[in-house]
XYZ file of C-alpha atoms in Angstrom:
692
model
C 50.843 65.028 57.433
C 51.070 66.212 53.847
C 48.024 66.657 51.560
C 47.630 64.375 48.573
C 49.006 65.537 45.294
C 45.896 66.297 43.239
C 47.849 67.097 40.062
C 49.276 63.583 39.987
C 46.108 62.172 38.344
C 45.754 64.890 35.728
C 47.953 63.292 33.003
C 46.075 59.992 33.335
C 42.690 61.730 33.002
C 43.903 63.724 29.978
C 45.239 60.554 28.330
C 41.966 58.745 28.973
C 39.948 61.600 27.483
C 42.121 61.806 24.359
C 42.004 57.979 23.668
C 39.758 57.218 20.660
C 36.540 55.300 21.361
C 36.144 51.727 20.069
C 34.207 51.514 16.844
C 31.026 49.494 17.252
C 29.432 49.712 13.799
C 32.475 49.560 11.566
C 32.781 47.429 8.470
C 34.210 43.942 8.490
C 36.803 44.876 5.857
C 38.520 47.372 8.171
C 38.373 44.885 11.019
C 40.186 42.290 8.922
C 42.851 44.908 8.003
C 43.128 46.038 11.647
C 42.294 49.623 10.692
C 40.036 52.089 12.386
C 36.822 52.526 10.400
C 35.164 55.949 10.110
C 31.791 54.145 9.898
C 30.882 55.950 6.720
C 27.880 54.726 4.719
C 27.451 53.101 2.321
C 31.257 52.723 2.028
C 33.802 53.865 4.573
C 36.779 56.057 3.656
C 39.367 53.258 3.923
C 37.432 51.051 1.498
C 36.927 53.917 -0.955
C 40.644 54.694 -0.994
C 41.714 51.080 -1.482
C 38.790 50.176 -3.825
C 37.719 47.333 -1.584
C 34.278 45.945 -0.875
C 32.920 47.478 2.281
C 31.372 44.437 3.958
C 28.835 44.999 6.693
C 27.316 42.585 9.193
C 27.787 41.028 12.571
C 30.725 38.740 13.240
C 30.712 36.294 16.095
C 33.987 34.949 17.430
C 34.022 31.570 19.147
C 37.201 31.486 21.175
C 37.078 28.035 22.799
C 35.806 25.272 20.526
C 37.530 22.329 22.218
C 35.373 19.441 23.459
C 37.030 17.037 25.850
C 34.558 14.174 25.233
C 31.596 13.697 22.891
C 28.334 14.846 24.454
C 25.970 12.126 25.633
C 22.250 12.576 26.006
C 20.589 9.751 27.933
C 17.527 8.290 26.250
C 14.432 8.830 28.314
C 10.763 8.986 27.524
C 10.353 11.585 30.311
C 12.375 14.212 28.461
C 10.356 16.925 26.780
C 12.182 19.466 24.638
C 10.550 22.724 23.640
C 11.947 25.389 21.308
C 11.742 29.110 22.095
C 11.617 31.212 18.945
C 13.041 34.716 19.611
C 13.766 35.552 15.987
C 11.033 38.214 15.827
C 12.288 39.980 18.960
C 15.848 40.009 17.649
C 14.773 41.161 14.191
C 12.767 44.014 15.718
C 16.006 45.569 16.996
C 17.114 46.151 13.417
C 15.689 48.722 11.108
C 13.137 47.042 8.859
C 13.937 43.636 10.299
C 10.424 42.893 11.486
C 9.034 43.603 8.028
C 10.628 40.393 6.776
C 8.173 38.359 8.856
C 4.530 37.943 7.957
C 1.577 38.343 10.239
C 1.179 35.687 12.906
C -1.977 33.623 12.425
C -2.932 31.350 15.325
C -3.388 27.713 14.404
C -7.024 26.569 14.658
C -7.755 24.010 17.303
C -8.856 20.583 16.029
C -12.568 19.929 16.023
C -13.499 16.654 17.661
C -16.237 14.738 15.882
C -17.502 11.183 15.706
C -16.605 8.787 12.908
C -19.590 8.269 10.600
C -21.424 4.980 10.738
C -20.208 3.774 7.353
C -16.568 3.875 8.542
C -15.015 4.640 5.168
C -11.493 4.346 6.593
C -10.536 7.925 5.790
C -8.671 9.801 8.466
C -6.574 12.872 9.139
C -2.820 13.173 9.315
C -2.091 16.227 11.445
C 1.453 17.460 11.993
C 1.419 17.171 15.759
C 2.648 13.597 15.953
C 1.337 10.056 16.173
C -1.264 9.269 18.810
C -0.288 7.210 21.788
C -2.335 4.097 22.459
C -4.176 3.812 25.727
C -5.175 0.177 26.192
C -7.657 -1.049 28.697
C -6.704 -3.546 31.378
C -8.318 -6.440 29.536
C -5.703 -8.967 28.468
C -5.057 -9.733 24.823
C -5.484 -13.240 23.430
C -2.529 -15.561 23.982
C -0.077 -15.825 21.101
C 1.713 -19.048 21.964
C 0.884 -21.743 19.471
C -1.332 -19.511 17.331
C 1.002 -19.392 14.355
C 2.849 -22.677 14.566
C 0.807 -24.163 11.709
C 0.749 -21.021 9.640
C 1.860 -22.791 6.463
C -0.423 -25.796 6.688
C -3.591 -26.143 4.749
C -5.526 -27.585 7.664
C -5.661 -24.260 9.457
C -8.484 -23.122 7.155
C -8.373 -19.593 8.524
C -9.212 -20.678 12.091
C -5.866 -19.653 13.525
C -6.952 -16.312 14.841
C -10.356 -17.181 16.298
C -9.600 -15.287 19.485
C -11.579 -12.712 21.507
C -11.687 -9.195 20.205
C -9.095 -6.722 21.451
C -10.687 -4.074 23.670
C -9.213 -0.580 23.983
C -10.177 3.003 24.589
C -10.208 5.409 21.653
C -11.040 8.921 20.659
C -12.030 9.732 17.108
C -11.361 12.728 14.937
C -12.731 13.425 11.507
C -11.746 15.770 8.751
C -12.231 16.193 5.068
C -11.683 13.329 2.668
C -8.900 14.460 0.352
C -5.742 12.861 -1.057
C -2.209 13.860 -0.205
C -2.262 16.353 -3.048
C -4.631 18.689 -1.193
C -3.621 22.054 0.256
C -3.331 20.561 3.727
C -2.477 17.224 5.257
C -5.990 16.084 6.096
C -7.171 12.839 4.589
C -10.447 11.971 6.230
C -11.138 10.725 9.720
C -8.440 9.876 12.230
C -8.472 7.562 15.207
C -6.392 8.614 18.200
C -5.641 6.604 21.301
C -5.287 8.444 24.567
C -4.948 12.138 25.395
C -1.213 12.487 24.778
C 0.644 12.656 21.482
C 4.325 11.711 21.726
C 7.106 13.427 19.878
C 8.011 12.234 16.393
C 11.678 11.862 17.248
C 12.581 8.266 16.257
C 15.443 8.219 18.777
C 12.887 8.208 21.569
C 11.314 4.948 20.376
C 14.294 2.756 19.551
C 14.169 -0.481 21.459
C 15.934 -3.777 21.802
C 12.921 -6.066 21.375
C 9.141 -6.027 21.353
C 7.709 -6.008 24.847
C 3.983 -5.676 24.186
C 1.715 -8.675 23.751
C -0.363 -6.834 21.183
C 2.649 -5.838 19.090
C 4.078 -9.347 19.222
C 0.773 -10.750 17.973
C 0.506 -8.331 15.052
C 4.167 -8.775 14.114
C 3.828 -12.561 14.178
C 0.791 -12.353 11.931
C 2.710 -10.158 9.504
C 5.760 -12.422 9.412
C 3.781 -15.671 9.118
C 1.049 -14.491 6.754
C 1.591 -11.168 4.950
C 5.347 -11.434 4.586
C 4.976 -14.790 2.845
C 3.697 -13.404 -0.433
C 5.648 -10.134 -0.140
C 8.880 -12.193 -0.231
C 7.708 -14.608 -2.918
C 10.233 -13.183 -5.419
C 13.009 -12.205 -2.972
C 15.716 -14.786 -2.195
C 16.822 -12.872 0.915
C 13.266 -12.700 2.366
C 13.735 -9.104 3.532
C 10.180 -8.400 4.652
C 9.652 -11.544 6.709
C 13.162 -12.273 8.014
C 15.382 -9.168 8.013
C 13.371 -5.964 8.120
C 11.365 -6.858 11.267
C 14.622 -6.653 13.243
C 15.489 -3.281 11.703
C 12.016 -1.997 12.560
C 12.954 -2.107 16.256
C 15.188 0.882 15.557
C 12.792 2.529 13.088
C 9.308 3.341 14.467
C 8.157 4.203 10.946
C 8.810 0.655 9.738
C 7.507 -0.925 12.912
C 4.118 0.775 12.734
C 3.778 -0.139 9.045
C 4.425 -3.811 9.846
C 1.954 -3.757 12.735
C -0.667 -2.119 10.518
C -0.447 -4.937 7.958
C -0.544 -7.598 10.654
C -3.571 -6.046 12.331
C -5.261 -5.615 8.966
C -4.804 -9.313 8.139
C -6.449 -10.263 11.421
C -9.513 -8.187 10.542
C -9.733 -10.032 7.217
C -9.617 -13.572 8.603
C -11.416 -13.082 11.915
C -14.457 -10.803 12.345
C -13.754 -10.620 16.100
C -10.981 -8.117 15.371
C -12.022 -4.598 14.344
C -10.264 -2.181 12.015
C -9.437 0.428 14.639
C -6.074 -1.022 15.606
C -5.000 -1.395 11.984
C -6.058 2.174 11.279
C -4.148 3.423 14.296
C -0.868 1.840 13.215
C -1.440 2.894 9.607
C -2.093 6.454 10.749
C 1.008 6.472 12.952
C 3.300 5.118 10.227
C 1.940 7.683 7.775
C 2.613 10.507 10.228
C 6.213 9.400 10.561
C 6.565 9.138 6.788
C 5.093 12.579 6.094
C 7.299 14.083 8.789
C 10.394 12.494 7.230
C 9.484 13.634 3.716
C 9.785 17.229 4.927
C 13.383 16.657 6.028
C 15.939 16.983 3.181
C 18.459 14.940 5.211
C 16.119 11.982 5.661
C 16.933 8.331 5.136
C 15.370 7.848 1.707
C 15.718 4.064 1.862
C 13.632 3.769 5.020
C 11.029 6.172 3.633
C 10.689 4.184 0.403
C 10.502 0.865 2.245
C 7.821 2.189 4.585
C 5.779 3.502 1.671
C 5.941 0.095 -0.026
C 4.633 -1.603 3.119
C 1.838 0.962 3.474
C 1.063 0.305 -0.188
C 0.549 -3.350 0.727
C -1.803 -2.285 3.516
C -3.927 -0.338 1.051
C -3.984 -3.272 -1.366
C -5.276 -5.458 1.465
C -8.077 -2.965 2.009
C -11.239 -3.751 0.052
C -11.587 -0.032 -0.686
C -8.177 0.141 -2.358
C -9.446 2.052 -5.398
C -10.902 4.725 -3.126
C -7.595 5.041 -1.243
C -4.513 5.537 -3.376
C -2.452 7.486 -0.852
C 0.752 5.436 -0.778
C 0.361 3.425 -3.982
C 1.740 6.181 -6.188
C 3.963 7.505 -3.394
C 5.788 4.192 -3.053
C 6.516 4.123 -6.779
C 7.820 7.710 -6.729
C 10.105 6.994 -3.768
C 11.419 3.851 -5.480
C 12.372 5.927 -8.506
C 13.934 8.559 -6.264
C 16.183 5.878 -4.750
C 17.190 4.759 -8.246
C 15.962 1.205 -7.714
C 15.265 -0.982 -10.726
C 15.844 -4.562 -11.844
C 19.599 -4.146 -11.322
C 19.231 -3.118 -7.674
C 20.256 -5.413 -4.846
C 19.267 -5.868 -1.227
C 16.196 -4.071 0.008
C 16.046 -2.026 -3.202
C 15.482 -5.128 -5.308
C 12.902 -6.470 -2.851
C 10.879 -3.238 -2.937
C 11.150 -2.851 -6.702
C 9.958 -6.343 -7.622
C 7.170 -6.305 -5.056
C 5.953 -2.952 -6.351
C 5.995 -3.820 -10.052
C 4.505 -7.226 -9.289
C 1.482 -5.643 -7.611
C 1.107 -3.220 -10.514
C 1.144 -6.054 -13.071
C -1.596 -7.889 -11.181
C -3.802 -4.797 -11.244
C -3.043 -4.238 -14.941
C -4.051 -7.821 -15.731
C -7.315 -7.297 -13.879
C -8.312 -3.942 -15.394
C -6.631 -4.450 -18.788
C -4.291 -1.504 -18.272
C -0.826 -0.777 -19.592
C 2.059 -0.946 -17.148
C 2.946 2.653 -16.283
C 6.665 1.900 -15.844
C 7.776 0.673 -19.265
C 9.282 -2.818 -18.775
C 12.049 -1.937 -21.240
C 13.241 0.659 -18.686
C 13.497 -1.830 -15.829
C 16.921 -3.098 -16.856
C 16.050 -6.804 -16.772
C 18.743 -9.254 -17.822
C 17.011 -11.234 -20.594
C 19.870 -13.621 -21.307
C 18.045 -16.883 -21.930
C 21.112 -19.082 -21.982
C 20.340 -22.452 -20.508
C 20.626 -22.404 -16.716
C 23.034 -25.045 -15.505
C 23.106 -24.048 -11.844
C 20.322 -24.143 -9.295
C 19.595 -21.457 -6.722
C 18.874 -18.680 -9.231
C 15.131 -19.279 -9.476
C 14.319 -15.682 -8.518
C 16.269 -14.377 -11.517
C 14.090 -16.432 -13.844
C 10.975 -15.328 -11.942
C 11.909 -11.713 -12.651
C 12.298 -12.535 -16.344
C 8.868 -14.088 -16.615
C 7.447 -11.058 -14.815
C 8.944 -8.908 -17.561
C 7.299 -11.125 -20.202
C 3.908 -10.868 -18.470
C 4.247 -7.072 -18.338
C 4.951 -6.961 -22.071
C 1.956 -9.228 -22.724
C -0.249 -6.974 -20.579
C 0.836 -3.934 -22.614
C 0.242 -5.821 -25.868
C -3.258 -6.814 -24.772
C -4.131 -3.308 -23.553
C -3.101 -1.766 -26.895
C -5.327 -3.914 -29.114
C -6.692 -1.516 -31.766
C -10.271 -0.445 -31.093
C -10.845 0.567 -34.714
C -9.673 -0.318 -38.215
C -7.552 1.883 -40.386
C -9.392 3.512 -43.275
C -6.719 2.410 -45.715
C -6.566 -1.403 -46.111
C -2.799 -1.193 -46.613
C -2.331 0.607 -43.300
C -4.569 -1.924 -41.584
C -2.618 -4.837 -43.044
C 0.700 -3.237 -42.078
C -0.467 -2.624 -38.513
C -1.750 -6.191 -38.164
C 1.512 -7.563 -39.501
C 3.501 -5.479 -37.008
C 1.342 -6.710 -34.163
C 1.774 -10.294 -35.307
C 5.555 -9.802 -35.293
C 5.340 -8.480 -31.732
C 3.058 -11.359 -30.721
C 5.472 -13.914 -32.137
C 8.379 -12.321 -30.304
C 6.493 -12.536 -26.986
C 5.598 -16.153 -27.716
C 9.243 -16.973 -28.505
C 10.361 -15.347 -25.252
C 7.885 -17.411 -23.250
C 8.944 -20.623 -24.987
C 12.627 -19.836 -24.514
C 12.008 -19.128 -20.839
C 10.302 -22.480 -20.323
C 13.014 -24.343 -22.236
C 15.997 -22.853 -20.386
C 14.873 -22.543 -16.764
C 16.663 -24.781 -14.234
C 15.234 -28.212 -13.560
C 14.053 -27.110 -10.103
C 11.478 -24.842 -11.744
C 9.734 -27.668 -13.558
C 7.100 -29.784 -11.806
C 8.353 -32.442 -9.461
C 5.233 -34.506 -10.173
C 2.221 -34.419 -12.479
C -0.803 -36.643 -11.843
C -3.913 -36.852 -13.968
C -7.252 -36.476 -12.177
C -7.972 -40.218 -12.337
C -4.638 -40.907 -10.587
C -5.437 -38.837 -7.510
C -7.727 -39.406 -4.544
C -8.680 -35.768 -4.141
C -11.679 -36.061 -6.476
C -10.448 -32.956 -8.262
C -11.263 -32.286 -11.897
C -7.784 -30.843 -12.442
C -4.389 -32.547 -12.578
C -2.158 -32.383 -9.544
C 0.924 -30.276 -10.323
C 3.568 -30.410 -7.615
C 6.081 -27.538 -7.470
C 8.416 -27.274 -4.499
C 9.781 -23.734 -4.129
C 7.447 -20.764 -3.622
C 9.146 -18.552 -6.195
C 8.856 -21.437 -8.670
C 5.102 -21.616 -8.111
C 4.807 -17.867 -8.689
C 6.929 -18.057 -11.829
C 4.934 -20.950 -13.292
C 1.646 -19.165 -12.605
C 2.932 -16.070 -14.389
C 4.196 -18.146 -17.306
C 0.944 -20.050 -17.833
C -1.028 -16.799 -17.475
C 1.038 -15.192 -20.230
C 0.443 -18.188 -22.493
C -3.323 -18.080 -21.851
C -3.458 -14.396 -22.738
C -1.352 -14.879 -25.850
C -3.793 -17.532 -27.077
C -6.643 -15.023 -26.688
C -5.044 -12.043 -28.458
C -3.519 -13.514 -31.609
C -3.718 -10.792 -34.309
C -4.871 -13.206 -37.038
C -6.361 -16.248 -35.311
C -9.457 -16.178 -33.149
C -9.288 -17.736 -29.690
C -11.907 -20.252 -30.867
C -9.575 -21.658 -33.515
C -8.505 -25.166 -32.565
C -4.823 -24.282 -32.176
C -5.484 -21.294 -29.929
C -8.275 -23.040 -28.026
C -6.032 -26.010 -27.264
C -3.226 -23.691 -26.182
C -5.312 -21.704 -23.700
C -7.076 -24.833 -22.403
C -3.771 -26.623 -21.739
C -2.295 -23.731 -19.783
C -5.587 -23.076 -17.969
C -5.580 -26.668 -16.752
C -2.035 -26.183 -15.443
C -3.004 -23.026 -13.530
C -6.045 -24.712 -12.006
C -3.997 -27.809 -11.177
C -1.404 -25.734 -9.330
C -3.982 -23.662 -7.451
C -6.155 -26.658 -6.537
C -3.368 -28.559 -4.793
C -0.979 -25.896 -3.487
C -0.687 -25.719 0.295
C 1.351 -22.510 0.462
C -0.733 -19.423 1.191
C 2.204 -17.261 0.178
C 1.213 -17.555 -3.495
C -2.445 -16.638 -3.038
C -2.122 -13.116 -4.449
C -0.752 -14.376 -7.772
C -2.988 -17.445 -7.818
C -6.142 -15.327 -7.586
C -5.462 -13.347 -10.752
C -4.042 -16.299 -12.709
C -6.944 -18.490 -11.648
C -9.439 -15.838 -12.747
C -7.946 -15.730 -16.258
C -7.792 -19.521 -16.449
C -11.382 -19.951 -15.258
C -12.699 -17.849 -18.143
C -11.629 -20.609 -20.541
C -13.452 -23.403 -18.718
C -16.672 -24.792 -20.166
C -17.248 -27.889 -18.034
C -19.711 -27.248 -15.185
C -17.810 -29.459 -12.752
C -14.559 -27.572 -13.377
C -16.325 -24.237 -13.014
C -17.817 -25.207 -9.659
C -14.461 -26.447 -8.399
C -12.813 -23.165 -9.358
C -15.371 -21.307 -7.246
C -14.558 -23.668 -4.368
C -10.857 -22.852 -4.769
C -11.647 -19.140 -4.612
C -13.731 -19.687 -1.496
C -10.890 -21.625 0.113
C -8.402 -18.831 -0.617
C -10.867 -16.305 0.771
C -11.200 -18.211 4.057
C -7.452 -18.626 4.468
C -6.307 -15.152 3.458
C -9.337 -12.912 3.837
C -8.917 -11.368 0.375
C -12.149 -9.768 -0.855
C -12.948 -11.651 -4.070
C -16.713 -11.275 -4.427
C -16.204 -9.348 -7.673
C -14.403 -12.372 -9.160
C -17.451 -14.571 -8.514
C -19.689 -12.065 -10.256
C -17.396 -11.681 -13.274
C -16.985 -15.425 -13.764
C -20.706 -16.135 -13.482
C -21.364 -13.507 -16.132
C -18.776 -15.000 -18.481
C -20.115 -18.504 -17.922
C -23.720 -17.381 -18.426
C -24.759 -18.403 -14.920
C -26.562 -15.129 -14.192
C -29.256 -15.631 -16.836
C -29.680 -19.252 -15.805
C -30.220 -18.418 -12.137
C -32.701 -15.674 -12.990
C -34.788 -18.077 -15.070
C -34.801 -20.833 -12.472
C -35.535 -18.970 -9.266
C -36.883 -15.671 -8.004
C -34.227 -13.690 -6.115
C -34.753 -14.161 -2.355
C -35.615 -11.336 -0.010
C -32.902 -9.546 1.848
C -32.530 -10.573 5.542
C -33.994 -7.257 6.724
C -36.954 -7.598 4.358
C -37.547 -11.185 5.478
C -37.587 -10.054 9.108
C -40.052 -7.244 8.401
C -42.315 -9.587 6.455
C -42.292 -12.190 9.233
C -43.134 -9.561 11.855
C -46.045 -8.390 9.747
C -47.422 -11.923 9.418
C -47.039 -12.501 13.169
C -49.004 -9.342 13.931
C -51.785 -10.326 11.584
C -51.995 -13.831 13.056
C -52.075 -12.501 16.631
C -54.801 -9.982 15.885
C -57.004 -12.511 14.104
C -56.697 -15.058 16.925
C -57.445 -12.492 19.682
C -60.326 -10.238 18.612
C -60.426 -8.596 22.065
C -57.171 -6.755 21.392
C -58.407 -5.348 18.112
C -59.335 -1.661 17.906
C -63.045 -0.766 18.128
C -63.290 -0.158 14.421
C -62.209 -3.770 13.771
C -64.748 -5.502 16.071
C -68.226 -6.728 15.186
C -67.442 -6.990 11.487
C -67.352 -9.978 9.239
C -63.965 -11.726 9.206
C -63.390 -10.922 5.545
C -63.893 -7.202 6.179
C -61.632 -7.375 9.263
C -58.850 -8.964 7.253
C -59.254 -6.381 4.496
C -59.188 -3.499 7.002
C -56.161 -4.953 8.787
C -54.316 -5.333 5.531
C -55.029 -1.707 4.734
C -53.952 -0.486 8.191
C -50.716 -2.441 8.356
C -47.581 -1.287 6.512
C -47.393 -2.566 2.959
C -45.475 -5.786 2.446
C -42.010 -5.425 0.991
C -41.622 -6.256 -2.693
C -40.779 -9.811 -3.615
C -37.697 -8.836 -5.571
C -34.662 -6.883 -4.486
C -34.265 -3.396 -5.868
C -31.867 -3.203 -8.762
C -28.421 -2.093 -7.683
C -26.873 0.399 -10.096
C -23.882 -1.102 -11.831
C -20.496 0.346 -10.937
C -18.902 2.284 -13.765
C -16.158 0.214 -15.313
C -12.631 1.542 -15.293
C -11.479 2.390 -18.837
C -9.332 -0.311 -20.393
C -6.245 0.189 -22.515
C -4.975 3.237 -20.634
C -1.722 3.373 -18.655
C -2.236 2.442 -15.046
C -3.846 5.608 -13.598
C -2.610 4.802 -10.087
C 0.972 5.270 -11.282
C 0.444 7.803 -14.063
C 2.005 10.657 -12.036
C 4.127 8.567 -9.662
C 7.290 10.586 -10.192
C 8.520 13.560 -8.192
C 9.743 15.211 -11.386
C 6.127 15.669 -12.537
C 4.029 18.636 -11.393
C 1.222 16.508 -9.905
C 3.498 14.173 -7.985
C 2.475 12.295 -4.820
C 2.679 13.881 -1.360
C 1.952 17.366 -2.671
C 2.856 20.224 -0.260
C 4.657 17.679 1.948
C 7.529 16.368 -0.139
C 10.920 18.095 0.030
C 13.654 16.925 -2.307
C 16.534 15.193 -0.490
C 19.702 17.219 -0.083
C 21.979 14.401 -1.251
C 21.788 10.656 -1.825
C 21.651 9.006 1.559
C 23.328 5.673 2.200
C 21.140 3.748 4.581
C 22.151 0.960 6.906
C 19.471 -1.162 5.212
C 21.849 -1.874 2.326
C 23.199 -5.297 3.124
């Protein structure tokens, strides 16, 4: 047996020892040229010789990038995805890499408090996600048959007289600050249940509503709130189309449910505000989360903000809560929507500017978005075809906006130079005449379907109304006529040369006021209530007959019962203009408040009981003449409440003549734009599936 040849492996070992080692920290330039890099810093020798850029870094090569079939992730509510951030550990392996990261500050845990007794409807929007409702086992009221007569006058607000919804809730509270604050807290928040689901919309897409509560609130929205939201939209997006899209968009769905729940709290005291606040809070969380994503669907965000704007308008504390009012306007401008838009863009634009005009008419403000920038088609050629009533409604809305601006800019002082004053008055008269000509041309050229179908004088009707019965068929026609007559009433009051008491102007405003009151007194469509309230308020100021004034108050009360709109301020303003306040103060002493009446009655009962049963009197009261006993009792008992109510300090009036302050900064190009510290500009215009 021969020994193994040891020298046979020597050449292989020598070759292995002489083979150059693989370069691990070479430059990318040498790797691309397939050259060995000497790893010199800052530039290697090869790059210096060839005058090339010595690129450094780490290159990752993905060899197999083929995918046989698209990946599929099954939708399941049981899936929970968590992200593990190892960026700090990886950066620590590089020289100076960890210095790029700041110090880690632990997030403070939320402090659980109780909502204050006044329930000011302010709540927090944390970034953790919307709360999940945890309902009790008590069944909700039945929904079948509750909304079948939603359009009839006979309902009289009794549709939703159902038991109150019971549910379990936890409450959080935080500071009361707008979206422009340094954080995302906005007051107190109501959460439902211990868990908070993820904000991923894919996890909440569904085929249909399967909750009795959600069906109820959605029906209320479609049958009540959506009526007036779609009053100027021929496609009826909010009441007919968008509810179906909301099944795939939790942001929209929660906004719809919030408005429906809010309407129930307005018309039926059995329903509390907690449910409405919950859905409002949830929709806002989704919206704020989306506004931080540059690749968001801007159309859905803008539509959701418009619906949340409607929710805040329905709230009686709307002036204290302007969270989404300016935000909706800014998102509409970001989408590029104006009077030339179509589809959902047109629906959101006209609803938004319509609500702004109503507030400007109330507070005597200027419209923040100049009507000349809307892009309205003001071609007043005679309409020969029917079916375009909404186009003419948009035109009269433009005229009303111009009239509102004209009224808000009435000079508060006279020019020192008489020539300048005369020139300014002449210019204003020219503008007034142009607005009057527009209104007349609009009324002369609208299609026949926008004129009254019937007109009956009060003596021809059996309703015992003091106003004529004006019958208009289509809802958008009613809205348009109310806007038109309102513009004519205002024009009669703001003539630059003629006073409103001049016979010509007085007859003009009285004629159009009678038309507004006649429409509002006999209309059976609650979808026009929002416009009718403001138009009726302007028309009622011109009335002098006591019977007509009392009937107007009855009309307001009827609208309040059917819609739940808070209109107590309108009663107060009209009584002041009619001089009813002084009359009532002279005729009667103001009654005691209910609490004061109860305290006074308890005091009298105690006195009567003590006088009839001397044995229960204290020792100091016994064995004294009755007159002294009564005097001592009167001294010992609490003093009687005053006979008159304490004077309530008057609310400071909002300045008139200024641009609408709610929309003054409603543009993301301005420094103090809405959704401060939340909004991220979109990466590129996004084409949403809502364009149809």
